[in-house]
Coordinates of C-alpha atoms in Angstrom, one line a residue:
X1150 CA 7.1 32.4 12.9
X1151 CA 4.1 34.8 12.2
X1152 CA 2.6 36.7 9.1
X1153 CA 4.7 35.2 6.2
X1154 CA 3.7 34.2 2.9
X1155 CA 4.4 30.7 1.9
X1156 CA 4.4 29.6 -1.7
X1157 CA 3.2 26.4 -3.3
X1158 CA 6.2 25.3 -5.6
X1159 CA 7.8 22.4 -6.7
X1160 CA 11.3 21.1 -5.5
X1161 CA 13.8 23.3 -7.1
X1162 CA 15.8 20.3 -8.1
X1163 CA 13.0 19.0 -10.5
X1164 CA 13.8 21.9 -12.8
X1165 CA 16.1 19.9 -15.0
X1166 CA 14.2 16.7 -14.9
X1167 CA 10.9 15.2 -16.4
X1168 CA 8.3 16.8 -14.2
X1169 CA 6.0 19.5 -15.5
X1170 CA 5.7 22.7 -13.3
X1171 CA 2.7 24.5 -12.2
X1172 CA 1.6 28.1 -11.5
X1173 CA 2.8 29.2 -8.1
X1174 CA -0.2 30.0 -5.8
X1175 CA 0.6 32.1 -2.7
X1176 CA -1.2 31.3 0.5
X1177 CA -0.8 33.8 3.1
X1178 CA -1.0 32.4 6.6
X1179 CA -0.7 34.3 10.0
X1180 CA 0.5 31.3 12.0
X1181 CA 2.6 28.3 11.0
X1182 CA 3.3 26.2 14.1
X1183 CA 4.5 23.0 12.7
X1184 CA 7.2 23.5 9.9
X1185 CA 6.9 21.0 7.2
X1186 CA 9.3 18.1 7.1
X1187 CA 11.6 17.9 4.2
X1188 CA 10.5 14.4 2.9
X1189 CA 12.8 13.4 0.2
X1190 CA 15.8 11.5 1.3
X1191 CA 19.0 13.2 0.5
X1192 CA 20.7 9.9 0.1
X1193 CA 18.8 8.9 -3.0
X1194 CA 16.7 11.7 -4.2
X1195 CA 19.1 12.6 -7.3
X1196 CA 19.1 8.9 -8.5
X1197 CA 15.4 8.8 -8.2
X1198 CA 14.9 11.9 -10.0
X1199 CA 16.6 10.6 -13.1
X1200 CA 14.1 7.7 -13.5
X1201 CA 10.6 7.5 -14.9
X1202 CA 9.2 7.2 -11.2
X1203 CA 9.2 11.0 -10.9
X1204 CA 6.6 11.6 -13.8
X1205 CA 3.2 13.4 -13.5
X1206 CA 0.6 12.7 -16.2
X1207 CA -1.6 15.5 -17.5
X1208 CA -4.6 13.9 -15.6
X1209 CA -2.6 14.2 -12.2
X1210 CA -1.6 17.8 -12.8
X1211 CA -5.1 18.8 -13.6
X1212 CA -6.5 17.4 -10.5
X1213 CA -4.0 19.2 -8.5
X1214 CA -4.7 22.3 -10.1
X1215 CA -8.4 21.8 -9.3
X1216 CA -7.5 21.2 -5.7
X1217 CA -5.5 24.3 -5.6
X1218 CA -8.5 26.4 -7.0
X1219 CA -11.1 24.9 -4.5
X1220 CA -9.0 25.5 -1.6
X1221 CA -9.4 28.2 1.1
X1222 CA -7.0 28.6 4.2
X1223 CA -7.5 27.2 6.7
X1224 CA -8.7 24.1 5.2
X1225 CA -12.1 22.9 6.8
X1226 CA -11.9 19.5 8.5
X1227 CA -14.2 17.1 7.3
X1228 CA -16.8 15.9 10.0
X1229 CA -16.7 12.4 8.6
X1230 CA -14.0 9.9 8.6
X1231 CA -11.8 9.4 5.5
X1232 CA -13.0 6.0 3.9
X1233 CA -10.2 3.9 2.6
X1234 CA -10.9 0.5 1.0
X1235 CA -7.3 -0.8 2.2
X1236 CA -8.1 0.0 5.8
X1237 CA -11.2 -2.1 5.9
X1238 CA -11.1 -5.3 7.6
X1239 CA -11.4 -8.5 5.7
X1240 CA -14.4 -11.1 5.9
X1241 CA -15.3 -14.1 4.2
X1242 CA -18.8 -14.1 5.3
X1243 CA -21.6 -11.5 5.0
X1244 CA -23.5 -10.4 8.2
X1245 CA -26.6 -12.2 9.0
X1246 CA -29.7 -10.9 7.5
X1247 CA -31.8 -8.5 9.9
X1248 CA -34.3 -10.1 11.9
X1249 CA -36.6 -7.1 11.5
X1250 CA -36.9 -3.9 9.3
X1251 CA -36.2 -1.7 12.3
X1252 CA -34.0 1.3 11.6
X1253 CA -31.3 0.2 13.9
X1254 CA -30.9 -3.3 12.4
X1255 CA -31.1 -2.0 8.9
X1256 CA -28.5 0.7 9.4
X1257 CA -26.0 -1.6 11.2
X1258 CA -26.5 -4.3 8.5
X1259 CA -25.8 -2.0 5.5
X1260 CA -22.9 -0.3 7.5
X1261 CA -21.1 -3.9 7.7
X1262 CA -21.7 -4.4 4.1
X1263 CA -20.0 -1.3 2.9
X1264 CA -17.0 -1.3 5.5
X1265 CA -15.6 -4.8 5.0
X1266 CA -13.6 -6.2 2.3
X1267 CA -15.5 -9.4 1.0
X1268 CA -14.6 -11.8 -1.6
X1269 CA -15.0 -10.5 -5.1
X1270 CA -17.6 -13.0 -6.2
X1271 CA -20.0 -11.8 -3.4
X1272 CA -20.0 -8.0 -4.6
X1273 CA -23.0 -8.4 -6.7
X1274 CA -25.0 -9.9 -4.1
X1275 CA -23.9 -7.2 -1.7
X1276 CA -24.7 -4.5 -4.2
X1277 CA -28.3 -5.8 -4.5
X1278 CA -28.8 -6.1 -0.8
X1279 CA -27.7 -2.6 -0.1
X1280 CA -29.8 -1.2 -2.9
X1281 CA -32.9 -3.1 -1.8
X1282 CA -32.4 -1.9 1.9
X1283 CA -31.9 1.7 1.0
X1284 CA -34.8 1.7 -1.5
X1285 CA -37.3 0.4 1.1
X1286 CA -36.5 2.8 3.9
X1287 CA -34.2 5.6 2.6
X1288 CA -35.3 7.7 5.5
X1289 CA -33.6 5.4 7.9
X1290 CA -30.1 5.9 7.0
X1291 CA -27.8 8.9 8.3
X1292 CA -25.6 10.9 6.0
X1293 CA -22.5 8.9 7.0
X1294 CA -24.1 5.6 5.9
X1295 CA -25.0 7.3 2.7
X1296 CA -21.3 8.2 2.3
X1297 CA -20.2 4.6 2.9
X1298 CA -22.9 3.2 0.3
X1299 CA -21.7 5.9 -2.3
X1300 CA -18.1 5.0 -1.6
X1301 CA -18.8 1.3 -1.9
X1302 CA -20.5 1.6 -5.3
X1303 CA -18.0 4.0 -6.7
X1304 CA -15.0 2.0 -5.6
X1305 CA -16.4 -1.1 -7.2
X1306 CA -17.3 1.0 -10.3
X1307 CA -21.1 0.5 -10.2
X1308 CA -21.8 4.0 -11.2
X1309 CA -25.4 3.2 -12.1
X1310 CA -26.4 2.2 -8.5
X1311 CA -24.2 4.9 -7.1
X1312 CA -26.3 7.6 -8.6
X1313 CA -29.5 5.8 -8.2
X1314 CA -28.7 5.9 -4.5
X1315 CA -28.0 9.6 -4.6
X1316 CA -31.0 10.3 -6.4
X1317 CA -33.1 8.3 -4.1
X1318 CA -31.5 10.3 -1.0
X1319 CA -32.1 13.6 -2.6
X1320 CA -35.7 13.0 -3.5
X1321 CA -36.8 10.9 -0.6
X1322 CA -34.8 12.5 2.5
X1323 CA -33.6 15.9 3.7
X1324 CA -29.8 15.1 2.7
X1325 CA -28.4 17.0 0.0
X1326 CA -25.4 16.2 -2.2
X1327 CA -22.7 18.4 -0.6
X1328 CA -18.8 18.3 -0.9
X1329 CA -18.6 15.0 1.2
X1330 CA -20.5 13.2 -1.5
X1331 CA -18.4 14.6 -4.3
X1332 CA -15.2 13.6 -2.2
X1333 CA -16.3 9.9 -2.1
X1334 CA -17.0 10.0 -5.9
X1335 CA -13.6 11.4 -6.9
X1336 CA -11.9 8.6 -4.8
X1337 CA -9.9 5.8 -6.2
X1338 CA -11.6 2.7 -7.7
X1339 CA -10.8 -0.9 -7.7
X1340 CA -10.9 -1.1 -11.5
X1341 CA -8.9 1.6 -13.6
X1342 CA -11.5 4.4 -14.1
X1343 CA -11.9 7.5 -16.4
X1344 CA -9.9 10.2 -14.8
X1345 CA -11.6 12.7 -17.2
X1346 CA -14.7 12.2 -15.4
X1347 CA -12.9 12.9 -12.0
X1348 CA -11.4 16.2 -13.5
X1349 CA -14.7 17.4 -15.1
X1350 CA -16.3 16.8 -11.6
X1351 CA -13.7 18.7 -9.9
X1352 CA -13.6 21.6 -12.5
X1353 CA -17.5 21.8 -12.1
X1354 CA -17.1 22.1 -8.3
X1355 CA -14.5 24.8 -8.7
X1356 CA -16.7 26.8 -11.2
X1357 CA -19.6 26.5 -8.7
X1358 CA -17.5 27.8 -5.9
X1359 CA -17.6 24.8 -3.9
X1360 CA -14.7 24.5 -1.4
X1361 CA -12.5 21.6 -0.6
X1362 CA -12.3 20.1 2.8
X1363 CA -9.5 17.7 4.3
X1364 CA -11.3 14.7 2.9
X1365 CA -11.2 16.2 -0.7
X1366 CA -7.5 16.2 -0.4
X1367 CA -7.3 12.7 0.9
X1368 CA -9.3 11.2 -1.8
X1369 CA -7.5 13.3 -4.5
X1370 CA -4.5 11.8 -3.2
X1371 CA -5.6 8.2 -3.9
X1372 CA -6.0 9.3 -7.4
X1373 CA -2.3 9.9 -7.8
X1374 CA -0.5 6.8 -9.5
X1375 CA 2.9 8.3 -9.9
X1376 CA 5.4 9.2 -7.1
X1377 CA 5.9 12.7 -7.9
X1378 CA 2.4 14.1 -7.7
X1379 CA 1.9 12.0 -4.4
X1380 CA 4.9 13.8 -3.0
X1381 CA 3.9 17.0 -4.1
X1382 CA 0.5 16.6 -2.5
X1383 CA 2.1 15.7 0.8
X1384 CA 4.1 18.9 0.5
X1385 CA 1.1 20.8 -0.1
X1386 CA -1.0 19.3 2.6
X1387 CA 1.9 20.0 5.0
X1388 CA 1.8 23.7 4.0
X1389 CA -1.8 23.9 4.5
X1390 CA -1.8 22.3 7.9
X1391 CA -3.7 19.4 6.7
X1392 CA -3.2 16.4 9.0
X1393 CA -1.7 13.4 7.2
X1394 CA -2.6 10.8 9.7
X1395 CA -5.5 9.6 7.7
X1396 CA -3.3 8.8 4.8
X1397 CA -0.3 7.4 6.6
X1398 CA -1.3 4.0 5.7
X1399 CA -0.9 4.7 1.9
X1400 CA 2.6 6.0 2.1
X1401 CA 4.4 2.3 1.6
X1402 CA 5.0 2.9 -1.9
X1403 CA 6.8 6.3 -1.1
X1404 CA 8.7 4.6 1.6
X1405 CA 12.0 5.0 -0.2
X1406 CA 11.8 8.6 -0.5
X1407 CA 12.0 9.2 3.2
X1408 CA 14.9 8.2 5.3
X1409 CA 14.0 6.4 8.5
X1410 CA 14.7 9.3 10.6
X1411 CA 12.5 11.7 8.5
X1412 CA 9.7 9.3 8.5
X1413 CA 9.7 8.8 12.0
X1414 CA 9.6 12.5 12.4
X1415 CA 6.6 12.7 10.2
X1416 CA 4.8 10.0 12.3
X1417 CA 5.7 11.8 15.6
X1418 CA 4.3 15.0 14.1
X1419 CA 1.1 13.1 13.5
X1420 CA 0.8 11.5 16.9
X1421 CA 2.3 8.1 16.1
X1422 CA 5.0 6.7 18.2
X1423 CA 5.9 3.8 20.3
X1424 CA 6.0 5.8 23.4
X1425 CA 2.3 6.9 22.9
X1426 CA 1.5 3.3 21.9
X1427 CA -0.1 4.7 18.7
X1428 CA 2.3 2.7 16.3
X1429 CA 0.5 0.1 14.4
X1430 CA 1.7 -2.9 12.6
X1431 CA 0.8 -1.5 9.1
X1432 CA 2.6 1.8 9.9
X1433 CA 5.7 0.1 11.3
X1434 CA 5.8 -2.1 8.1
X1435 CA 6.2 1.3 6.1
X1436 CA 8.8 2.4 8.5
X1437 CA 10.7 -1.0 8.1
X1438 CA 10.3 -0.5 4.3
X1439 CA 12.2 2.8 4.5
X1440 CA 15.0 1.2 6.6
X1441 CA 15.3 -1.5 3.8
X1442 CA 15.3 0.8 0.9
X1443 CA 18.1 2.8 2.7
X1444 CA 20.2 -0.4 3.3
X1445 CA 19.9 -0.2 7.1
X1446 CA 18.6 -3.9 7.6
X1447 CA 21.0 -4.5 10.6
X1448 CA 19.7 -1.3 12.2
X1449 CA 16.0 -2.3 11.6
X1450 CA 16.7 -5.7 13.1
X1451 CA 18.4 -4.4 16.1
X1452 CA 15.5 -1.9 16.7
X1453 CA 13.0 -5.1 16.3
X1454 CA 14.7 -7.3 18.7
X1455 CA 15.9 -4.6 21.1
X1456 CA 12.4 -3.2 21.6
X1457 CA 9.9 -5.3 23.5
X1458 CA 6.9 -3.2 22.0
X1459 CA 8.2 -4.0 18.4
X1460 CA 8.5 -7.8 18.8
X1461 CA 4.7 -8.3 18.1
X1462 CA 5.0 -6.5 14.7
X1463 CA 7.2 -9.1 13.5
X1464 CA 4.2 -10.9 11.7
X1465 CA 3.4 -12.3 8.3
X1466 CA 3.0 -8.8 6.7
X1467 CA 6.4 -7.8 8.0
X1468 CA 7.9 -11.2 7.1
X1469 CA 6.8 -10.5 3.5
X1470 CA 8.3 -7.1 3.3
X1471 CA 11.6 -8.6 4.4
X1472 CA 11.5 -11.5 1.8
X1473 CA 10.5 -9.0 -0.9
X1474 CA 13.8 -7.0 0.1
X1475 CA 15.9 -10.3 -0.1
X1476 CA 14.5 -11.6 -3.4
X1477 CA 14.8 -8.1 -5.1
X1478 CA 18.4 -8.2 -4.2
X1479 CA 19.0 -11.6 -5.4
X1480 CA 19.7 -12.8 -1.7
X1481 CA 17.8 -16.2 -1.9
X1482 CA 20.3 -17.4 0.9
X1483 CA 19.0 -14.7 3.2
X1484 CA 15.4 -15.6 2.3
X1485 CA 15.9 -19.3 3.4
X1486 CA 17.8 -18.5 6.5
X1487 CA 15.3 -15.6 7.8
X1488 CA 12.5 -17.9 7.1
X1489 CA 13.9 -20.5 9.2
X1490 CA 14.9 -17.8 11.9
X1491 CA 11.5 -16.2 12.4
X1492 CA 9.9 -19.6 12.3
X1493 CA 12.0 -20.8 15.2
X1494 CA 12.3 -17.5 17.2
X1495 CA 8.8 -15.8 16.7
X1496 CA 6.7 -18.8 16.2
X1497 CA 5.8 -17.8 12.5
X1498 CA 4.5 -20.4 10.0
X1499 CA 5.5 -18.8 6.7
X1500 CA 7.3 -21.5 4.8
X1501 CA 4.4 -21.7 2.3
X1502 CA 4.4 -17.9 1.6
X1503 CA 8.3 -18.4 0.9
X1504 CA 7.6 -21.1 -1.6
X1505 CA 4.9 -19.0 -3.2
X1506 CA 7.2 -15.9 -3.5
X1507 CA 10.2 -17.8 -4.8
X1508 CA 8.2 -19.7 -7.4
X1509 CA 5.9 -17.1 -8.7
X1510 CA 8.1 -14.1 -8.5
X1511 CA 11.8 -15.0 -8.0
X1512 CA 12.7 -17.9 -10.1
X1513 CA 11.2 -16.7 -13.4
X1514 CA 13.0 -13.6 -13.2
X1515 CA 16.3 -13.9 -11.3
X1516 CA 19.7 -13.9 -12.8
X1517 CA 21.0 -17.0 -14.1
X1518 CA 22.7 -19.5 -11.6
X1519 CA 23.8 -22.9 -12.1
X1520 CA 21.6 -24.6 -9.7
X1521 CA 18.2 -22.9 -10.9
X1522 CA 16.8 -26.2 -11.9
X1523 CA 17.3 -27.9 -8.6
X1524 CA 15.5 -25.1 -6.7
X1525 CA 12.6 -25.2 -9.1
X1526 CA 12.5 -29.0 -8.5
X1527 CA 12.7 -28.7 -4.8
X1528 CA 9.9 -26.0 -4.5
X1529 CA 7.5 -26.2 -7.6
X1530 CA 6.2 -30.0 -6.8
X1531 CA 5.4 -28.5 -3.2
X1532 CA 3.4 -25.7 -4.7
X1533 CA 1.4 -27.8 -7.2
X1534 CA 0.4 -30.5 -4.7
X1535 CA -0.6 -28.2 -1.9
X1536 CA -3.7 -26.3 -2.6
X1537 CA -2.8 -23.7 0.2
X1538 CA 0.2 -22.4 -1.5
X1539 CA -0.8 -19.8 -4.0
X1540 CA 0.3 -20.5 -7.5
X1541 CA 0.0 -18.0 -10.3
X1542 CA -1.7 -19.3 -13.5
X1543 CA 1.3 -18.0 -15.6
X1544 CA 4.0 -19.3 -13.3
X1545 CA 4.5 -22.7 -15.1
X1546 CA 4.9 -21.2 -18.7
X1547 CA 7.2 -18.6 -17.2
X1548 CA 9.5 -21.2 -15.5
X1549 CA 9.4 -23.0 -18.8
X1550 CA 10.4 -20.0 -20.8
X1551 CA 13.3 -19.4 -18.4
X1552 CA 14.4 -23.1 -18.8
X1553 CA 14.5 -22.9 -22.5
X1554 CA 16.3 -19.6 -22.4
X1555 CA 19.0 -21.1 -20.3
X1556 CA 18.9 -24.6 -21.7
X1557 CA 17.6 -26.3 -18.5
X1558 CA 15.5 -29.6 -18.6
X1559 CA 11.9 -28.2 -18.2
X1560 CA 10.8 -31.5 -16.3
X1561 CA 10.2 -30.0 -13.1
X1562 CA 8.9 -32.7 -11.1
X1563 CA 11.7 -35.4 -11.6
X1564 CA 14.1 -34.8 -8.5
X1565 CA 17.7 -36.0 -8.9
X1566 CA 20.2 -36.9 -6.5
X1567 CA 22.0 -33.6 -6.8
X1568 CA 18.4 -31.9 -6.1
X1569 CA 18.2 -33.9 -2.8
X1570 CA 21.7 -32.9 -1.8
X1571 CA 21.2 -29.2 -2.3
X1572 CA 18.0 -29.4 -0.3
X1573 CA 19.9 -30.9 2.5
X1574 CA 22.5 -28.4 2.5
X1575 CA 20.0 -25.5 2.4
X1576 CA 18.2 -27.0 5.6
X1577 CA 21.6 -27.6 7.3
X1578 CA 23.7 -24.7 6.3
X1579 CA 21.4 -21.6 5.6
X1580 CA 20.6 -21.3 9.4
X1581 CA 21.0 -18.2 11.8
X1582 CA 21.2 -19.6 15.2
X1583 CA 21.7 -16.5 17.5
X1584 CA 20.7 -13.7 15.2
X1585 CA 20.7 -12.8 11.7
X1586 CA 23.8 -11.7 9.9
X1587 CA 23.1 -9.6 6.9
X1588 CA 26.5 -9.3 5.5
X1589 CA 27.1 -12.5 3.5
X1590 CA 31.0 -12.3 4.1
X1591 CA 30.5 -12.4 7.8
X1592 CA 28.6 -15.6 7.9
X1593 CA 30.2 -19.1 8.2
X1594 CA 31.9 -20.5 5.4
X1595 CA 29.3 -23.4 5.0
X1596 CA 26.7 -20.6 4.9
X1597 CA 28.5 -18.6 2.4
X1598 CA 29.1 -21.6 0.2
X1599 CA 25.3 -22.6 0.1
X1600 CA 24.1 -19.2 -0.4
X1601 CA 26.3 -18.9 -3.5
X1602 CA 25.2 -22.3 -4.6
X1603 CA 21.5 -20.9 -4.7
X1604 CA 22.7 -17.9 -6.9
X1605 CA 23.3 -15.2 -4.0
X1606 CA 26.3 -13.0 -4.9
X1607 CA 29.1 -12.0 -2.5

């Protein structure tokens, strides 16, 4: 399909809903080899559009307009990797101090400081170490290292050191502050930040004629908080032939807006598939979320158990995704049974995670059921006695508020004979021996009775 004009526009179905519209911008392209994928699920889009999830703030609109104004076709591909904090590996320990002040050792040391997720209390120390290293030998560090450093300071909202490093770089090296540095400065931050500053920077860049590259769009995407502008940017990037692979890991909040078939198509278009051995655990987790949001849990489970390459993806992260689905649908019986099943069949050790999720999130907010207090007394004492089980500081007061509202006894540590019997029934009856059965009515009568006892509706 050659020589046709494609217009940036909003989905036409938005016209009667809450979203604002933007001026249309025509982009003439001589070739378009990869037609965009219609990403919205036709199964749920109308219902979603009627909710507040499809809203766009004025700040988000302004960022999108700036990106439009800064963009030429074809969009230049950045020479540097897209930096995303959520993709950085975690580490409890800082790298060892360099044994010497050689260029190689200092650069490696600072790169490790800027590309791992360290515990929050260590951030001030890391900030100081980076600043001291760069100030001592600014000429040692290549452009990519400076980009990582600026990204680190910006992400942690330390703008003073961020711009101090930039000034040092400009004054004491041959490097200049080009679009790559502006990209990492407009990127998302750990703390809520002033969007006006981001917009002012983009408007200034547009006024100066500085053009966006692929990383400008990726970092702009991280600034979108609402679903609608995220989807709009994905549409625009597809129309501009900007690869989406660098931001695929950020699509989990949007998984419900894709059918599994469409998400698979998008993954394949970006070179991600089981056959190519390019499907990662985090990306499969996003695909699994799409299956769950579209009530295709049985199909998802058949896929996992029937595909040997996918079985390793049944890990803690995917387990949490399943449990979140069960609890959000008031399926506490399934949550207990699924935990027992994956511990038995996949060797996971996740019972403490289940306790934490039920006690912190489910029990303070679930619908009323008669045996609520028994579940609290079975699980809450375990949580307070085991330091490895995460317990939110507000959980106790939230549970007490629930107990007061529904006139339960708020003594959560006094276990009665009834509580012990309910625990015995959960351990005995909420069990899937051969495979999970995700339709309650198709389970054994003892399973159904016990699930109802813990508040799961038919």
